[in-house]
mmCIF file of C-alpha atoms in Angstrom:
data_model
loop_
_atom_site.group_PDB
_atom_site.id
_atom_site.type_symbol
_atom_site.label_atom_id
_atom_site.label_comp_id
_atom_site.label_asym_id
_atom_site.label_seq_id
_atom_site.Cartn_x
_atom_site.Cartn_y
_atom_site.Cartn_z
ATOM 1 C CA UNK C 1 -2.658 2.242 -17.338
ATOM 2 C CA UNK C 2 -1.647 -1.361 -16.639
ATOM 3 C CA UNK C 3 1.479 -3.409 -16.695
ATOM 4 C CA UNK C 4 3.632 -0.436 -18.051
ATOM 5 C CA UNK C 5 7.139 0.690 -17.037
ATOM 6 C CA UNK C 6 8.081 4.278 -17.024
ATOM 7 C CA UNK C 7 11.878 4.948 -16.491
ATOM 8 C CA UNK C 8 14.258 7.787 -16.994
ATOM 9 C CA UNK C 9 11.773 10.335 -18.050
ATOM 10 C CA UNK C 10 11.779 14.144 -17.519
ATOM 11 C CA UNK C 11 9.151 16.627 -17.733
ATOM 12 C CA UNK C 12 9.898 20.180 -18.985
ATOM 13 C CA UNK C 13 6.656 21.460 -17.654
ATOM 14 C CA UNK C 14 7.779 20.734 -14.167
ATOM 15 C CA UNK C 15 4.723 18.454 -13.311
ATOM 16 C CA UNK C 16 5.112 14.740 -13.407
ATOM 17 C CA UNK C 17 8.215 13.245 -14.802
ATOM 18 C CA UNK C 18 6.374 10.235 -16.320
ATOM 19 C CA UNK C 19 2.573 11.163 -16.214
ATOM 20 C CA UNK C 20 0.534 14.282 -15.751
ATOM 21 C CA UNK C 21 -3.295 14.035 -15.854
ATOM 22 C CA UNK C 22 -5.922 16.548 -14.747
ATOM 23 C CA UNK C 23 -9.825 16.287 -14.393
ATOM 24 C CA UNK C 24 -10.099 12.698 -15.378
ATOM 25 C CA UNK C 25 -10.215 9.596 -13.426
ATOM 26 C CA UNK C 26 -6.915 7.519 -13.483
ATOM 27 C CA UNK C 27 -6.310 3.870 -12.666
ATOM 28 C CA UNK C 28 -2.626 2.672 -12.482
ATOM 29 C CA UNK C 29 -2.298 -1.124 -12.038
ATOM 30 C CA UNK C 30 0.880 -3.194 -11.848
ATOM 31 C CA UNK C 31 3.108 -0.419 -13.187
ATOM 32 C CA UNK C 32 6.717 0.416 -12.580
ATOM 33 C CA UNK C 33 7.917 4.053 -12.189
ATOM 34 C CA UNK C 34 11.789 4.336 -11.745
ATOM 35 C CA UNK C 35 14.368 7.142 -12.128
ATOM 36 C CA UNK C 36 11.878 9.777 -13.380
ATOM 37 C CA UNK C 37 12.594 13.382 -12.691
ATOM 38 C CA UNK C 38 10.893 16.832 -12.669
ATOM 39 C CA UNK C 39 10.413 19.840 -10.470
ATOM 40 C CA UNK C 40 7.091 18.709 -8.764
ATOM 41 C CA UNK C 41 6.392 14.987 -8.532
ATOM 42 C CA UNK C 42 9.148 12.973 -9.911
ATOM 43 C CA UNK C 43 6.829 10.363 -11.380
ATOM 44 C CA UNK C 44 3.129 11.006 -11.354
ATOM 45 C CA UNK C 45 1.099 14.310 -11.027
ATOM 46 C CA UNK C 46 -2.601 13.884 -10.748
ATOM 47 C CA UNK C 47 -5.158 16.668 -10.157
ATOM 48 C CA UNK C 48 -8.892 16.785 -9.870
ATOM 49 C CA UNK C 49 -9.930 13.197 -10.581
ATOM 50 C CA UNK C 50 -10.525 9.989 -8.662
ATOM 51 C CA UNK C 51 -7.317 7.898 -8.700
ATOM 52 C CA UNK C 52 -6.607 4.336 -7.928
ATOM 53 C CA UNK C 53 -2.954 3.048 -7.608
ATOM 54 C CA UNK C 54 -2.753 -0.661 -7.385
ATOM 55 C CA UNK C 55 0.249 -2.933 -7.187
ATOM 56 C CA UNK C 56 2.660 -0.244 -8.345
ATOM 57 C CA UNK C 57 6.329 0.209 -7.588
ATOM 58 C CA UNK C 58 7.748 3.761 -7.366
ATOM 59 C CA UNK C 59 11.590 3.678 -6.871
ATOM 60 C CA UNK C 60 14.321 6.274 -7.172
ATOM 61 C CA UNK C 61 12.183 9.109 -8.595
ATOM 62 C CA UNK C 62 13.275 12.621 -7.905
ATOM 63 C CA UNK C 63 11.669 16.061 -7.636
ATOM 64 C CA UNK C 64 13.113 19.323 -6.475
ATOM 65 C CA UNK C 65 9.790 20.572 -5.040
ATOM 66 C CA UNK C 66 6.987 18.465 -3.419
ATOM 67 C CA UNK C 67 6.425 14.711 -4.137
ATOM 68 C CA UNK C 68 9.370 12.626 -4.929
ATOM 69 C CA UNK C 69 7.074 10.006 -6.560
ATOM 70 C CA UNK C 70 3.282 10.919 -6.485
ATOM 71 C CA UNK C 71 1.460 14.231 -6.180
ATOM 72 C CA UNK C 72 -2.235 14.157 -5.783
ATOM 73 C CA UNK C 73 -4.654 17.146 -5.623
ATOM 74 C CA UNK C 74 -8.214 16.049 -5.413
ATOM 75 C CA UNK C 75 -10.900 14.280 -3.274
ATOM 76 C CA UNK C 76 -10.398 10.512 -3.724
ATOM 77 C CA UNK C 77 -7.239 8.499 -3.965
ATOM 78 C CA UNK C 78 -6.747 4.798 -3.222
ATOM 79 C CA UNK C 79 -3.294 3.308 -2.911
ATOM 80 C CA UNK C 80 -3.176 -0.383 -2.520
ATOM 81 C CA UNK C 81 -0.299 -2.950 -2.315
ATOM 82 C CA UNK C 82 2.086 -0.605 -3.715
ATOM 83 C CA UNK C 83 5.827 0.030 -2.822
ATOM 84 C CA UNK C 84 7.523 3.467 -2.663
ATOM 85 C CA UNK C 85 11.266 3.265 -2.115
ATOM 86 C CA UNK C 86 14.270 5.478 -2.582
ATOM 87 C CA UNK C 87 12.303 8.469 -3.877
ATOM 88 C CA UNK C 88 13.543 11.925 -3.057
ATOM 89 C CA UNK C 89 12.266 15.573 -2.882
ATOM 90 C CA UNK C 90 15.416 17.582 -2.756
ATOM 91 C CA UNK C 91 14.999 21.361 -2.328
ATOM 92 C CA UNK C 92 15.669 22.217 1.283
ATOM 93 C CA UNK C 93 13.525 25.371 1.132
ATOM 94 C CA UNK C 94 10.264 23.677 -0.166
ATOM 95 C CA UNK C 95 10.583 20.045 -0.794
ATOM 96 C CA UNK C 96 7.774 18.069 1.085
ATOM 97 C CA UNK C 97 6.758 14.499 0.805
ATOM 98 C CA UNK C 98 9.568 12.296 -0.307
ATOM 99 C CA UNK C 99 7.107 9.530 -1.462
ATOM 100 C CA UNK C 100 3.814 11.154 -1.589
ATOM 101 C CA UNK C 101 2.267 14.711 -1.426
ATOM 102 C CA UNK C 102 -1.376 15.431 -0.904
ATOM 103 C CA UNK C 103 -3.442 18.455 -1.369
ATOM 104 C CA UNK C 104 -6.942 19.463 -1.581
ATOM 105 C CA UNK C 105 -9.015 22.795 -1.892
ATOM 106 C CA UNK C 106 -9.682 24.427 1.402
ATOM 107 C CA UNK C 107 -12.922 23.186 3.154
ATOM 108 C CA UNK C 108 -13.154 20.356 0.657
ATOM 109 C CA UNK C 109 -12.675 16.920 2.126
ATOM 110 C CA UNK C 110 -10.316 14.651 0.345
ATOM 111 C CA UNK C 111 -10.480 11.063 1.240
ATOM 112 C CA UNK C 112 -7.180 9.124 1.015
ATOM 113 C CA UNK C 113 -6.771 5.369 1.521
ATOM 114 C CA UNK C 114 -3.383 3.842 1.850
ATOM 115 C CA UNK C 115 -3.432 -0.042 2.335
ATOM 116 C CA UNK C 116 -1.035 -2.986 2.258
ATOM 117 C CA UNK C 117 1.797 -0.666 1.113
ATOM 118 C CA UNK C 118 5.545 -0.206 1.875
ATOM 119 C CA UNK C 119 7.006 3.292 1.969
ATOM 120 C CA UNK C 120 10.748 2.979 2.853
ATOM 121 C CA UNK C 121 13.910 4.951 2.197
ATOM 122 C CA UNK C 122 12.035 8.101 0.788
ATOM 123 C CA UNK C 123 13.425 11.515 1.783
ATOM 124 C CA UNK C 124 12.312 15.108 1.595
ATOM 125 C CA UNK C 125 14.830 17.852 2.135
ATOM 126 C CA UNK C 126 12.519 20.080 4.013
ATOM 127 C CA UNK C 127 10.029 17.863 5.790
ATOM 128 C CA UNK C 128 7.779 14.706 5.564
ATOM 129 C CA UNK C 129 10.110 12.038 4.267
ATOM 130 C CA UNK C 130 7.082 9.761 3.465
ATOM 131 C CA UNK C 131 3.847 11.551 3.268
ATOM 132 C CA UNK C 132 2.827 15.196 3.325
ATOM 133 C CA UNK C 133 -0.873 16.386 3.442
ATOM 134 C CA UNK C 134 -2.285 19.901 3.358
ATOM 135 C CA UNK C 135 -5.884 21.132 3.879
ATOM 136 C CA UNK C 136 -8.944 18.954 4.465
ATOM 137 C CA UNK C 137 -7.346 15.538 3.883
ATOM 138 C CA UNK C 138 -8.541 12.419 5.706
ATOM 139 C CA UNK C 139 -6.040 9.615 5.467
ATOM 140 C CA UNK C 140 -7.124 6.250 6.135
ATOM 141 C CA UNK C 141 -4.217 3.696 6.849
ATOM 142 C CA UNK C 142 -4.725 0.054 6.742
ATOM 143 C CA UNK C 143 -1.779 -2.512 7.171
ATOM 144 C CA UNK C 144 1.360 -0.533 5.943
ATOM 145 C CA UNK C 145 4.981 -0.419 6.701
ATOM 146 C CA UNK C 146 6.048 3.364 6.740
ATOM 147 C CA UNK C 147 9.448 4.312 7.663
ATOM 148 C CA UNK C 148 9.449 6.630 10.618
ATOM 149 C CA UNK C 149 5.746 5.662 11.214
ATOM 150 C CA UNK C 150 3.233 8.364 12.101
ATOM 151 C CA UNK C 151 6.114 10.773 12.720
ATOM 152 C CA UNK C 152 7.146 10.892 9.123
ATOM 153 C CA UNK C 153 3.453 11.669 7.983
ATOM 154 C CA UNK C 154 3.120 15.420 8.125
ATOM 155 C CA UNK C 155 -0.421 16.919 7.971
ATOM 156 C CA UNK C 156 -1.878 20.486 8.050
ATOM 157 C CA UNK C 157 -4.285 21.802 10.721
ATOM 158 C CA UNK C 158 -7.436 20.386 9.236
ATOM 159 C CA UNK C 159 -6.052 17.110 7.997
ATOM 160 C CA UNK C 160 -6.264 13.870 10.044
ATOM 161 C CA UNK C 161 -4.648 10.282 9.959
ATOM 162 C CA UNK C 162 -7.068 7.601 10.815
ATOM 163 C CA UNK C 163 -6.126 3.917 11.678
ATOM 164 C CA UNK C 164 -8.144 0.765 10.788
ATOM 165 C CA UNK C 165 -6.441 -0.932 13.668
ATOM 166 C CA UNK C 166 -3.723 1.048 15.270
ATOM 167 C CA UNK C 167 -0.552 2.853 14.509
ATOM 168 C CA UNK C 168 1.661 -0.227 15.249
ATOM 169 C CA UNK C 169 0.084 -2.199 12.293
ATOM 170 C CA UNK C 170 -1.304 0.419 10.043
ATOM 171 C CA UNK C 171 1.888 2.614 9.971
ATOM 172 C CA UNK C 172 4.455 0.097 11.136
ATOM 173 C CA UNK C 173 8.084 1.405 11.475
ATOM 174 C CA UNK C 174 9.699 -1.889 10.764
ATOM 175 C CA UNK C 175 12.326 -2.664 8.113
ATOM 176 C CA UNK C 176 10.522 -4.701 5.324
ATOM 177 C CA UNK C 177 13.730 -6.638 4.703
ATOM 178 C CA UNK C 178 13.835 -6.375 0.844
ATOM 179 C CA UNK C 179 15.794 -9.109 -0.922
ATOM 180 C CA UNK C 180 18.471 -6.726 -2.227
ATOM 181 C CA UNK C 181 17.384 -3.041 -2.216
ATOM 182 C CA UNK C 182 20.900 -1.948 -3.559
ATOM 183 C CA UNK C 183 20.213 -3.959 -6.748
ATOM 184 C CA UNK C 184 16.682 -2.804 -6.890
ATOM 185 C CA UNK C 185 15.226 -6.234 -5.972
ATOM 186 C CA UNK C 186 12.301 -5.351 -3.764
ATOM 187 C CA UNK C 187 11.057 -8.976 -3.264
ATOM 188 C CA UNK C 188 10.666 -9.904 0.288
ATOM 189 C CA UNK C 189 13.095 -12.000 2.261
ATOM 190 C CA UNK C 190 11.857 -15.070 4.042
ATOM 191 C CA UNK C 191 11.883 -13.299 7.493
ATOM 192 C CA UNK C 192 10.248 -10.008 6.225
ATOM 193 C CA UNK C 193 7.566 -8.657 8.528
ATOM 194 C CA UNK C 194 5.561 -7.792 5.346
ATOM 195 C CA UNK C 195 4.679 -11.374 4.785
ATOM 196 C CA UNK C 196 1.132 -12.226 5.634
ATOM 197 C CA UNK C 197 0.675 -8.788 7.231
ATOM 198 C CA UNK C 198 -1.873 -7.347 4.750
ATOM 199 C CA UNK C 199 -5.636 -6.710 4.937
ATOM 200 C CA UNK C 200 -7.438 -9.204 2.489
ATOM 201 C CA UNK C 201 -10.437 -6.963 2.157
ATOM 202 C CA UNK C 202 -8.360 -4.009 0.869
ATOM 203 C CA UNK C 203 -6.751 -6.520 -1.774
ATOM 204 C CA UNK C 204 -10.063 -7.636 -3.223
ATOM 205 C CA UNK C 205 -9.796 -8.231 -6.864
ATOM 206 C CA UNK C 206 -6.003 -8.137 -6.949
ATOM 207 C CA UNK C 207 -5.306 -11.702 -8.199
ATOM 208 C CA UNK C 208 -1.530 -11.232 -9.095
ATOM 209 C CA UNK C 209 1.518 -9.393 -7.810
ATOM 210 C CA UNK C 210 3.910 -7.197 -9.939
ATOM 211 C CA UNK C 211 5.747 -10.222 -11.348
ATOM 212 C CA UNK C 212 2.647 -12.266 -12.158
ATOM 213 C CA UNK C 213 2.634 -14.574 -9.106
ATOM 214 C CA UNK C 214 -0.531 -15.483 -7.668
ATOM 215 C CA UNK C 215 -1.642 -13.181 -4.850
ATOM 216 C CA UNK C 216 -2.230 -14.137 -2.114
ATOM 217 C CA UNK C 217 0.052 -17.112 -1.032
ATOM 218 C CA UNK C 218 -0.234 -17.541 2.620
ATOM 219 C CA UNK C 219 -2.640 -16.783 5.537
ATOM 220 C CA UNK C 220 -3.008 -13.108 4.389
ATOM 221 C CA UNK C 221 -1.977 -10.989 1.462
ATOM 222 C CA UNK C 222 1.698 -9.626 1.652
ATOM 223 C CA UNK C 223 2.489 -5.959 1.876
ATOM 224 C CA UNK C 224 3.901 -4.175 -1.204
ATOM 225 C CA UNK C 225 4.007 -5.123 -4.822
ATOM 226 C CA UNK C 226 5.448 -8.725 -4.338
ATOM 227 C CA UNK C 227 4.116 -11.768 -2.700
ATOM 228 C CA UNK C 228 6.915 -13.725 -1.030
ATOM 229 C CA UNK C 229 7.597 -16.949 -2.950
ATOM 230 C CA UNK C 230 8.704 -19.849 -0.570
ATOM 231 C CA UNK C 231 9.348 -22.048 -3.576
ATOM 232 C CA UNK C 232 12.406 -20.020 -4.803
ATOM 233 C CA UNK C 233 15.012 -22.362 -5.937
ATOM 234 C CA UNK C 234 18.721 -22.376 -6.684
ATOM 235 C CA UNK C 235 19.345 -22.432 -10.374
ATOM 236 C CA UNK C 236 22.900 -23.239 -11.958
ATOM 237 C CA UNK C 237 23.262 -20.941 -14.906
ATOM 238 C CA UNK C 238 26.737 -22.076 -15.723
ATOM 239 C CA UNK C 239 25.484 -24.640 -18.240
ATOM 240 C CA UNK C 240 24.097 -22.633 -21.140
ATOM 241 C CA UNK C 241 22.955 -23.962 -24.472
ATOM 242 C CA UNK C 242 22.461 -22.265 -27.899
ATOM 243 C CA UNK C 243 20.875 -25.400 -29.434
ATOM 244 C CA UNK C 244 17.738 -25.512 -27.264
ATOM 245 C CA UNK C 245 17.264 -21.868 -26.375
ATOM 246 C CA UNK C 246 17.949 -18.706 -28.353
ATOM 247 C CA UNK C 247 17.106 -15.144 -27.684
ATOM 248 C CA UNK C 248 16.354 -12.673 -30.392
ATOM 249 C CA UNK C 249 17.113 -9.203 -29.142
ATOM 250 C CA UNK C 250 15.446 -7.392 -32.139
ATOM 251 C CA UNK C 251 12.062 -9.047 -31.542
ATOM 252 C CA UNK C 252 12.559 -9.564 -27.675
ATOM 253 C CA UNK C 253 11.482 -13.240 -28.023
ATOM 254 C CA UNK C 254 12.912 -16.589 -26.803
ATOM 255 C CA UNK C 255 13.026 -19.311 -29.433
ATOM 256 C CA UNK C 256 12.843 -22.951 -28.171
ATOM 257 C CA UNK C 257 14.046 -25.895 -30.095
ATOM 258 C CA UNK C 258 11.688 -28.700 -29.110
ATOM 259 C CA UNK C 259 13.742 -31.540 -30.506
ATOM 260 C CA UNK C 260 14.269 -34.098 -27.740
ATOM 261 C CA UNK C 261 12.491 -32.204 -25.155
ATOM 262 C CA UNK C 262 9.330 -33.719 -23.652
ATOM 263 C CA UNK C 263 8.725 -31.036 -21.188
ATOM 264 C CA UNK C 264 5.910 -28.547 -22.116
ATOM 265 C CA UNK C 265 6.901 -25.731 -19.663
ATOM 266 C CA UNK C 266 9.573 -22.966 -19.891
ATOM 267 C CA UNK C 267 10.417 -21.327 -16.563
ATOM 268 C CA UNK C 268 11.921 -17.863 -16.115
ATOM 269 C CA UNK C 269 13.611 -17.015 -12.845
ATOM 270 C CA UNK C 270 15.061 -13.916 -11.317
ATOM 271 C CA UNK C 271 18.905 -14.147 -10.957
ATOM 272 C CA UNK C 272 18.548 -15.057 -7.267
ATOM 273 C CA UNK C 273 16.687 -18.141 -8.128
ATOM 274 C CA UNK C 274 13.119 -17.010 -7.410
ATOM 275 C CA UNK C 275 10.599 -18.343 -9.941
ATOM 276 C CA UNK C 276 9.005 -15.586 -11.929
ATOM 277 C CA UNK C 277 6.808 -17.195 -14.272
ATOM 278 C CA UNK C 278 6.061 -20.338 -16.252
ATOM 279 C CA UNK C 279 5.210 -20.515 -19.867
ATOM 280 C CA UNK C 280 3.485 -23.331 -21.801
ATOM 281 C CA UNK C 281 5.399 -24.282 -24.770
ATOM 282 C CA UNK C 282 2.255 -24.604 -27.050
ATOM 283 C CA UNK C 283 4.227 -21.980 -29.087
ATOM 284 C CA UNK C 284 8.023 -22.223 -29.434
ATOM 285 C CA UNK C 285 8.426 -18.488 -29.616
ATOM 286 C CA UNK C 286 7.846 -16.623 -26.278
ATOM 287 C CA UNK C 287 7.828 -12.794 -25.961
ATOM 288 C CA UNK C 288 9.687 -11.441 -22.880
ATOM 289 C CA UNK C 289 9.827 -7.703 -23.885
ATOM 290 C CA UNK C 290 7.304 -7.050 -20.980
ATOM 291 C CA UNK C 291 9.948 -7.956 -18.405
ATOM 292 C CA UNK C 292 11.860 -5.186 -16.713
ATOM 293 C CA UNK C 293 15.456 -4.782 -17.628
ATOM 294 C CA UNK C 294 17.828 -7.103 -15.689
ATOM 295 C CA UNK C 295 19.355 -10.618 -15.585
ATOM 296 C CA UNK C 296 17.156 -13.665 -15.732
ATOM 297 C CA UNK C 297 17.538 -17.494 -15.890
ATOM 298 C CA UNK C 298 15.679 -19.360 -18.456
ATOM 299 C CA UNK C 299 15.210 -23.129 -18.115
ATOM 300 C CA UNK C 300 13.578 -25.854 -20.186
ATOM 301 C CA UNK C 301 14.208 -29.448 -19.078
ATOM 302 C CA UNK C 302 18.040 -29.609 -18.634
ATOM 303 C CA UNK C 303 18.683 -26.570 -20.823
ATOM 304 C CA UNK C 304 19.564 -23.385 -18.908
ATOM 305 C CA UNK C 305 20.403 -19.998 -20.312
ATOM 306 C CA UNK C 306 21.322 -16.701 -18.628
ATOM 307 C CA UNK C 307 19.286 -13.857 -20.220
ATOM 308 C CA UNK C 308 20.211 -10.187 -20.065
ATOM 309 C CA UNK C 309 17.471 -7.650 -20.894
#
C-alpha cells in the first residue's frame, strides 16, 4: 500500500480505524494516516504477518484501548523513517501505547525494528505514551527521537529493548523541532536535531521522502518522514493569474497556458515557501489530486497562484 492517505475513518469492528489485516504480509510505504478512530488501534491493526512500515506519517489518530496509531501482534515488524505525532489512547483503565502497541504469543519471539523515526507528542491514558510491548518481544532501536526516551517505552517481563549504539542516539528524548506542528506541518526546522541523524544502512532503498524530495540530502539520512530542504525559498503569492494558471477542482488538475512562457518547469511549494516538487511542462495539464489537503503555491515563470486543496 503505497502513497495513500487515510483520514477521518472509523471502524465499527473496533480494530483499526483505517486498516485491519490478519495472516498476510503487509508493506505500507509513503502513506499518511490522520484523524482515524476506533477502539483498538486508531489507524492500523495488523496481526500474524510480517510487516514493513516505511516513510509513513501517523498523526492525530485515536483509540480508546491500546495503540493510538499502530497495533502489531506477530513476529516481524520493521518501522523505518516514519513519524508518529499526536496520537492518543484514551481509556484510563486500559489504554497502553499512545503511538504503538506490540504483542506476541507467549514464548514466541517477536523481532521489532524501529529505525530513523520520530515518536513525539503521543499519549496513553494508562501507561506507555510512546510504545507498549508485551510477551517475548525484542525491540531493536536505531537512531530515533522518542519523547520520554526509554522511560516511555514500557515492556513486559520477557521483552527487551536493544540499542544499535546507545540510548542517547537510538531513543533520543530531544524535541525534533517540527516546522509548525500546530498546523500539521511536520517538516524539520533548520536547527532540528533530526537532520543528518539517521542510519543510512537502515534507509537502504528509500530514495524519496513523503513529499517526493530526494532522500538523502546531507551527510546522513534525516529522521522521520521528511528530509530537510535547505533550498526553501520565499514565494510572494500576492500576484495571482488566471490567464496562465487555472485549477480544475472537478478533475484535480492544473492547466497551464504556455503562451509567452519559455520556462518548462512548474514548481509547487508548501505555503511556508518550501519547494515540494517540480513538474516538467511536457504536458500542460498536471494532476495534483495526490497531494494532501492544504494550501500550496504554484509558480511558472512570473505567474504565481495560491492553490487550496
